[in-house]
Coordinates of C-alpha atoms in Angstrom, one line a residue:
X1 CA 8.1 8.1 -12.4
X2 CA 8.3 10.9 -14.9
X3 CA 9.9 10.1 -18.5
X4 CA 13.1 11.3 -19.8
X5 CA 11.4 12.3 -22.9
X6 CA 8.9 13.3 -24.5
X7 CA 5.8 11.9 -27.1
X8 CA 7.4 13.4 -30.0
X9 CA 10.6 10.7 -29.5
X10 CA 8.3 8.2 -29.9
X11 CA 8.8 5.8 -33.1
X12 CA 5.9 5.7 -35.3
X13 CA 3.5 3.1 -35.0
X14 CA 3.9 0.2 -36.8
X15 CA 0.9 -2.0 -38.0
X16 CA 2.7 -4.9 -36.8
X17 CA 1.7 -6.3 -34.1
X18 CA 4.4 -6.5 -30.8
X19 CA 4.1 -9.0 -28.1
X20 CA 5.6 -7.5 -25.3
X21 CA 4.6 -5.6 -22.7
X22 CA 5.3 -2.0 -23.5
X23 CA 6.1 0.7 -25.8
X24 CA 9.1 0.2 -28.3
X25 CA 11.9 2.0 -25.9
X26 CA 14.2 -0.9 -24.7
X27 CA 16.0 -3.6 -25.1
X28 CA 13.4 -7.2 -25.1
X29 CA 14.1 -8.1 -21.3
X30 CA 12.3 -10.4 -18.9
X31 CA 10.7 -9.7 -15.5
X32 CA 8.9 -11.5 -13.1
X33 CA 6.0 -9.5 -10.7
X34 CA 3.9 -11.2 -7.7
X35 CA 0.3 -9.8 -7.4
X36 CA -2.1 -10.6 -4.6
X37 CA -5.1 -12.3 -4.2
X38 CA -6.6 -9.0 -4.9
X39 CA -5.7 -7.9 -8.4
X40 CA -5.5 -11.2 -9.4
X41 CA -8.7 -11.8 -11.5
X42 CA -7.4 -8.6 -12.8
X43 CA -3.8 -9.6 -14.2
X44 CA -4.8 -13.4 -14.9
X45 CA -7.6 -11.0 -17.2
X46 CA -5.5 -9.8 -19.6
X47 CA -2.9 -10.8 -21.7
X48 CA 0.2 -8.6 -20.8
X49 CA 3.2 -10.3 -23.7
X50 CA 2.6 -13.1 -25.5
X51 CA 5.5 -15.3 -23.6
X52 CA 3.5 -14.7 -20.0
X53 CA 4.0 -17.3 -17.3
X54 CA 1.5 -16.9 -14.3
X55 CA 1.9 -19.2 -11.5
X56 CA -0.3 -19.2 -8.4
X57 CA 1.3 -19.1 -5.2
X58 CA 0.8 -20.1 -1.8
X59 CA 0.0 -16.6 -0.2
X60 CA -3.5 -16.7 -3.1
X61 CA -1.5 -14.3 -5.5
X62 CA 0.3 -15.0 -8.6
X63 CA 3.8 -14.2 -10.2
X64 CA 3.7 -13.3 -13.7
X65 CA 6.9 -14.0 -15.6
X66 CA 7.0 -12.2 -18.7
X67 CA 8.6 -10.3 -21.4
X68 CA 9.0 -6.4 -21.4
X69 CA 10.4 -3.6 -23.6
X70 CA 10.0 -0.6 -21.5
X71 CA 11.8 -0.3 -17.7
X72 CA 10.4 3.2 -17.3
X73 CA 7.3 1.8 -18.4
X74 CA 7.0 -1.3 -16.6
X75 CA 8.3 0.6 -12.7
X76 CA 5.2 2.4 -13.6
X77 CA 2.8 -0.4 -14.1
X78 CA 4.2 -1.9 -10.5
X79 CA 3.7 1.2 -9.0
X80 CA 0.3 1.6 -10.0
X81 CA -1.1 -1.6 -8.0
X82 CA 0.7 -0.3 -4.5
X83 CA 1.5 -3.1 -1.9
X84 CA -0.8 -5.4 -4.2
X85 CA 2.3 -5.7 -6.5
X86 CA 6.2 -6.6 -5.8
X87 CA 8.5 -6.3 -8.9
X88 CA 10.8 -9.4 -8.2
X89 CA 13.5 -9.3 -11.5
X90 CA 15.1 -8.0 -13.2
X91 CA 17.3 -6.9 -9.6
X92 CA 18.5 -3.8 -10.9
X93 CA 14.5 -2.3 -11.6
X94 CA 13.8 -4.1 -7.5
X95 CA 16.6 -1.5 -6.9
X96 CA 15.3 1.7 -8.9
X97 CA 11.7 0.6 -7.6
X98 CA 13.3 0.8 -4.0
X99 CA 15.3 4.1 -4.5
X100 CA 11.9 5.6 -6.2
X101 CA 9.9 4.8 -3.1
X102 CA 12.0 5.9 -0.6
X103 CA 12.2 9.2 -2.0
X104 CA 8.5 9.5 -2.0
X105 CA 8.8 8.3 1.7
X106 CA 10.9 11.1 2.0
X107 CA 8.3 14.0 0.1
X108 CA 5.9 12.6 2.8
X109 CA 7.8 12.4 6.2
X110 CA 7.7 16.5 6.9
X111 CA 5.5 19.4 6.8
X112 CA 7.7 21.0 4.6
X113 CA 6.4 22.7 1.0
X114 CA 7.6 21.7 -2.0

């Protein structure tokens, strides 16, 4: 999902040390993602805000409940695992999520050039 804005809007780095997941853009707000059994070893790997929650579930995935800082950023990081992640909450990123993948649907349903 392409940014609204560019590097250069970017506050400079602190040497503090944030606990969230994600660049400095957004308001603090939580989110909760399942991952499969698959990228599991992955996610449970790494430490993603200091406030993470992972629960396993029944299916042999997780849900990681955590704290995030960035929507754009944090669509993306969905995104980039395919069907071996589901954004849960916050409801209103499910719905961009949703909106942003049924456009790409659409890009890939015809023949037609871009």
């Amino acid at each position: 999902m392409p940014q609204q804005r560019s590097s250069q809007e970017l506050p400079e780095p602190s040497n503090e040390f944030h606990s969230d997941f994600g660049f400095n853009v957004d308001q603090p707000f939580k989110t909760k993602i399942w991952f499969n059994s698959g990228v599991k070893t992955y996610v449970c790997d790494r430490i993603w805000s200091e406030d993470q929650k992972i629960t396993d579930c029944d299916d042999g995935g997780i849900i990681i409940e955590m704290t995030a800082i960035s929507r754009n950023e944090l669509i993306s990081f969905v995104l980039s695992f395919n069907c071996a992640a589901k954004l849960l909450e916050p409801q209103d990123l499910v719905e961009e999520v949703r909106n942003s993948l049924t456009k790409t649907l659409k890009l890939y349903q015809h023949n037609n050039a871009v």
